[in-house]
Amino acid sequence: MRNNFMFFGIGTELLLVAWLAYCGPINAALGTRNIRLVHWFCAIPFAILIFVFDECRKALMRATSSERKDEVTGQVRRDAGWLERNFAY
Protein backbone atom coordinates (compact mmCIF):
# COMPACT_ATOMS: atom_id res chain seq x y z
CA MET A 1 0.00 0.00 0.00
CA ARG A 2 1.37 3.37 -1.01
CA ASN A 3 -1.37 5.78 0.03
CA ASN A 4 0.42 8.17 2.38
CA PHE A 5 -2.70 10.27 2.95
CA MET A 6 -4.58 7.22 4.22
CA PHE A 7 -1.72 6.31 6.57
CA PHE A 8 -1.63 9.89 7.86
CA GLY A 9 -5.39 9.86 8.42
CA ILE A 10 -5.39 6.52 10.23
CA GLY A 11 -2.42 7.56 12.39
CA THR A 12 -4.02 10.89 13.25
CA GLU A 13 -7.27 9.16 14.15
CA LEU A 14 -5.50 6.66 16.41
CA LEU A 15 -3.61 9.45 18.17
CA LEU A 16 -6.83 11.41 18.67
CA VAL A 17 -8.64 8.39 20.12
CA ALA A 18 -5.74 7.62 22.44
CA TRP A 19 -5.59 11.25 23.56
CA LEU A 20 -9.32 11.35 24.25
CA ALA A 21 -9.22 8.04 26.12
CA TYR A 22 -6.18 8.74 28.29
CA CYS A 23 -5.99 12.53 28.77
CA GLY A 24 -6.64 13.36 32.44
CA PRO A 25 -8.55 16.66 32.03
CA ILE A 26 -10.85 15.17 29.40
CA ASN A 27 -11.53 12.15 31.61
CA ALA A 28 -12.35 14.48 34.50
CA ALA A 29 -14.61 16.66 32.33
CA LEU A 30 -16.52 13.69 30.94
CA GLY A 31 -16.54 11.70 34.18
CA THR A 32 -14.68 8.74 32.64
CA ARG A 33 -11.47 6.89 33.41
CA ASN A 34 -8.69 5.30 31.38
CA ILE A 35 -9.56 2.27 29.26
CA ARG A 36 -7.64 -0.93 29.96
CA LEU A 37 -5.62 -2.23 27.03
CA VAL A 38 -7.57 -5.50 26.78
CA HIS A 39 -10.77 -3.57 26.07
CA TRP A 40 -9.29 -2.27 22.80
CA PHE A 41 -8.85 -5.83 21.49
CA CYS A 42 -12.55 -6.44 20.81
CA ALA A 43 -12.49 -3.67 18.16
CA ILE A 44 -9.62 -5.16 16.14
CA PRO A 45 -11.70 -7.75 14.19
CA PHE A 46 -14.20 -5.05 13.20
CA ALA A 47 -11.42 -2.74 12.03
CA ILE A 48 -10.00 -5.55 9.90
CA LEU A 49 -13.46 -6.35 8.52
CA ILE A 50 -14.09 -2.72 7.53
CA PHE A 51 -10.68 -2.49 5.85
CA VAL A 52 -11.16 -5.73 3.88
CA PHE A 53 -14.71 -4.77 2.87
CA ASP A 54 -13.56 -1.39 1.55
CA GLU A 55 -10.65 -2.90 -0.40
CA CYS A 56 -12.97 -5.53 -1.95
CA ARG A 57 -15.48 -2.83 -2.84
CA LYS A 58 -12.79 -0.78 -4.61
CA ALA A 59 -11.46 -3.84 -6.45
CA LEU A 60 -14.97 -4.73 -7.67
CA MET A 61 -15.57 -1.17 -8.84
CA ARG A 62 -12.31 -1.18 -10.82
CA ALA A 63 -13.09 -4.60 -12.30
CA THR A 64 -16.58 -3.60 -13.51
CA SER A 65 -15.54 -0.26 -15.04
CA SER A 66 -14.34 -0.17 -18.63
CA GLU A 67 -11.24 1.70 -19.75
CA ARG A 68 -10.55 3.42 -23.05
CA LYS A 69 -7.14 4.60 -24.19
CA ASP A 70 -6.91 7.66 -26.41
CA GLU A 71 -4.58 6.76 -29.28
CA VAL A 72 -3.36 10.34 -29.78
CA THR A 73 -2.58 11.39 -26.20
CA GLY A 74 -2.24 7.98 -24.56
CA GLN A 75 -4.59 9.07 -21.79
CA VAL A 76 -6.62 6.30 -20.19
CA ARG A 77 -10.25 7.19 -19.50
CA ARG A 78 -12.47 5.11 -17.27
CA ASP A 79 -16.18 4.78 -17.82
CA ALA A 80 -17.82 4.18 -14.47
CA GLY A 81 -19.68 0.88 -14.29
CA TRP A 82 -22.96 0.29 -12.48
CA LEU A 83 -21.25 -0.62 -9.23
CA GLU A 84 -19.11 2.52 -9.23
CA ARG A 85 -22.02 4.79 -10.13
CA ASN A 86 -24.15 3.44 -7.27
CA PHE A 87 -21.67 2.61 -4.51
CA ALA A 88 -18.85 5.18 -4.71
CA TYR A 89 -18.95 8.02 -2.25
PDB file of N, CA and C in Angstrom, residues 10-23 27 32-48:
ATOM      1  N   ILE A  10      -5.214   7.581   9.237  1.00  0.00           N
ATOM      2  CA  ILE A  10      -5.386   6.518  10.232  1.00  0.00           C
ATOM      3  C   ILE A  10      -4.539   6.807  11.463  1.00  0.00           C
ATOM      4  N   GLY A  11      -3.289   7.241  11.257  1.00  0.00           N
ATOM      5  CA  GLY A  11      -2.418   7.562  12.389  1.00  0.00           C
ATOM      6  C   GLY A  11      -2.952   8.708  13.217  1.00  0.00           C
ATOM      7  N   THR A  12      -3.446   9.750  12.545  1.00  0.00           N
ATOM      8  CA  THR A  12      -4.024  10.889  13.254  1.00  0.00           C
ATOM      9  C   THR A  12      -5.257  10.468  14.043  1.00  0.00           C
ATOM     10  N   GLU A  13      -6.079   9.636  13.459  1.00  0.00           N
ATOM     11  CA  GLU A  13      -7.275   9.159  14.147  1.00  0.00           C
ATOM     12  C   GLU A  13      -6.923   8.334  15.379  1.00  0.00           C
ATOM     13  N   LEU A  14      -5.927   7.457  15.256  1.00  0.00           N
ATOM     14  CA  LEU A  14      -5.505   6.658  16.406  1.00  0.00           C
ATOM     15  C   LEU A  14      -4.934   7.526  17.518  1.00  0.00           C
ATOM     16  N   LEU A  15      -4.140   8.528  17.154  1.00  0.00           N
ATOM     17  CA  LEU A  15      -3.607   9.445  18.172  1.00  0.00           C
ATOM     18  C   LEU A  15      -4.717  10.238  18.851  1.00  0.00           C
ATOM     19  N   LEU A  16      -5.712  10.675  18.090  1.00  0.00           N
ATOM     20  CA  LEU A  16      -6.829  11.415  18.671  1.00  0.00           C
ATOM     21  C   LEU A  16      -7.632  10.546  19.625  1.00  0.00           C
ATOM     22  N   VAL A  17      -7.886   9.304  19.248  1.00  0.00           N
ATOM     23  CA  VAL A  17      -8.635   8.394  20.118  1.00  0.00           C
ATOM     24  C   VAL A  17      -7.854   8.111  21.396  1.00  0.00           C
ATOM     25  N   ALA A  18      -6.554   7.873  21.259  1.00  0.00           N
ATOM     26  CA  ALA A  18      -5.738   7.617  22.443  1.00  0.00           C
ATOM     27  C   ALA A  18      -5.701   8.845  23.350  1.00  0.00           C
ATOM     28  N   TRP A  19      -5.606  10.014  22.761  1.00  0.00           N
ATOM     29  CA  TRP A  19      -5.585  11.249  23.558  1.00  0.00           C
ATOM     30  C   TRP A  19      -6.915  11.443  24.290  1.00  0.00           C
ATOM     31  N   LEU A  20      -8.018  11.209  23.602  1.00  0.00           N
ATOM     32  CA  LEU A  20      -9.321  11.350  24.251  1.00  0.00           C
ATOM     33  C   LEU A  20      -9.552  10.303  25.333  1.00  0.00           C
ATOM     34  N   ALA A  21      -8.988   9.109  25.147  1.00  0.00           N
ATOM     35  CA  ALA A  21      -9.219   8.036  26.116  1.00  0.00           C
ATOM     36  C   ALA A  21      -8.325   8.143  27.343  1.00  0.00           C
ATOM     37  N   TYR A  22      -7.148   8.770  27.205  1.00  0.00           N
ATOM     38  CA  TYR A  22      -6.180   8.743  28.294  1.00  0.00           C
ATOM     39  C   TYR A  22      -5.779  10.116  28.823  1.00  0.00           C
ATOM     40  N   CYS A  23      -6.331  11.184  28.299  1.00  0.00           N
ATOM     41  CA  CYS A  23      -5.993  12.528  28.772  1.00  0.00           C
ATOM     42  C   CYS A  23      -6.771  12.815  30.062  1.00  0.00           C
ATOM     43  N   ASN A  27     -10.874  13.171  30.784  1.00  0.00           N
ATOM     44  CA  ASN A  27     -11.528  12.155  31.608  1.00  0.00           C
ATOM     45  C   ASN A  27     -12.283  12.797  32.761  1.00  0.00           C
ATOM     46  N   THR A  32     -15.105  10.078  33.046  1.00  0.00           N
ATOM     47  CA  THR A  32     -14.680   8.738  32.643  1.00  0.00           C
ATOM     48  C   THR A  32     -13.320   8.438  33.256  1.00  0.00           C
ATOM     49  N   ARG A  33     -12.807   7.253  32.974  1.00  0.00           N
ATOM     50  CA  ARG A  33     -11.466   6.887  33.411  1.00  0.00           C
ATOM     51  C   ARG A  33     -10.755   6.195  32.261  1.00  0.00           C
ATOM     52  N   ASN A  34      -9.481   5.923  32.438  1.00  0.00           N
ATOM     53  CA  ASN A  34      -8.692   5.298  31.378  1.00  0.00           C
ATOM     54  C   ASN A  34      -9.251   3.919  31.027  1.00  0.00           C
ATOM     55  N   ILE A  35      -9.090   3.563  29.753  1.00  0.00           N
ATOM     56  CA  ILE A  35      -9.557   2.273  29.265  1.00  0.00           C
ATOM     57  C   ILE A  35      -8.396   1.285  29.373  1.00  0.00           C
ATOM     58  N   ARG A  36      -8.681   0.103  29.900  1.00  0.00           N
ATOM     59  CA  ARG A  36      -7.641  -0.928  29.963  1.00  0.00           C
ATOM     60  C   ARG A  36      -7.328  -1.415  28.558  1.00  0.00           C
ATOM     61  N   LEU A  37      -6.082  -1.831  28.353  1.00  0.00           N
ATOM     62  CA  LEU A  37      -5.622  -2.234  27.026  1.00  0.00           C
ATOM     63  C   LEU A  37      -6.432  -3.396  26.461  1.00  0.00           C
ATOM     64  N   VAL A  38      -6.841  -4.343  27.291  1.00  0.00           N
ATOM     65  CA  VAL A  38      -7.574  -5.504  26.782  1.00  0.00           C
ATOM     66  C   VAL A  38      -8.932  -5.118  26.197  1.00  0.00           C
ATOM     67  N   HIS A  39      -9.474  -3.986  26.603  1.00  0.00           N
ATOM     68  CA  HIS A  39     -10.769  -3.566  26.070  1.00  0.00           C
ATOM     69  C   HIS A  39     -10.676  -3.025  24.645  1.00  0.00           C
ATOM     70  N   TRP A  40      -9.475  -2.700  24.195  1.00  0.00           N
ATOM     71  CA  TRP A  40      -9.289  -2.272  22.803  1.00  0.00           C
ATOM     72  C   TRP A  40      -9.319  -3.465  21.857  1.00  0.00           C
ATOM     73  N   PHE A  41      -9.000  -4.666  22.358  1.00  0.00           N
ATOM     74  CA  PHE A  41      -8.846  -5.830  21.488  1.00  0.00           C
ATOM     75  C   PHE A  41     -10.149  -6.272  20.818  1.00  0.00           C
ATOM     76  N   CYS A  42     -11.284  -6.018  21.426  1.00  0.00           N
ATOM     77  CA  CYS A  42     -12.546  -6.445  20.809  1.00  0.00           C
ATOM     78  C   CYS A  42     -12.863  -5.651  19.545  1.00  0.00           C
ATOM     79  N   ALA A  43     -12.243  -4.482  19.352  1.00  0.00           N
ATOM     80  CA  ALA A  43     -12.492  -3.665  18.159  1.00  0.00           C
ATOM     81  C   ALA A  43     -11.623  -4.082  16.977  1.00  0.00           C
ATOM     82  N   ILE A  44     -10.563  -4.820  17.213  1.00  0.00           N
ATOM     83  CA  ILE A  44      -9.624  -5.158  16.144  1.00  0.00           C
ATOM     84  C   ILE A  44     -10.281  -5.978  15.028  1.00  0.00           C
ATOM     85  N   PRO A  45     -11.074  -7.020  15.311  1.00  0.00           N
ATOM     86  CA  PRO A  45     -11.704  -7.752  14.193  1.00  0.00           C
ATOM     87  C   PRO A  45     -12.622  -6.873  13.345  1.00  0.00           C
ATOM     88  N   PHE A  46     -13.319  -5.932  13.969  1.00  0.00           N
ATOM     89  CA  PHE A  46     -14.196  -5.053  13.203  1.00  0.00           C
ATOM     90  C   PHE A  46     -13.401  -4.094  12.338  1.00  0.00           C
ATOM     91  N   ALA A  47     -12.274  -3.607  12.834  1.00  0.00           N
ATOM     92  CA  ALA A  47     -11.421  -2.737  12.025  1.00  0.00           C
ATOM     93  C   ALA A  47     -10.884  -3.482  10.812  1.00  0.00           C
ATOM     94  N   ILE A  48     -10.485  -4.734  11.010  1.00  0.00           N
ATOM     95  CA  ILE A  48      -9.996  -5.547   9.896  1.00  0.00           C
ATOM     96  C   ILE A  48     -11.122  -5.811   8.897  1.00  0.00           C
TER      97      ILE A  48
END
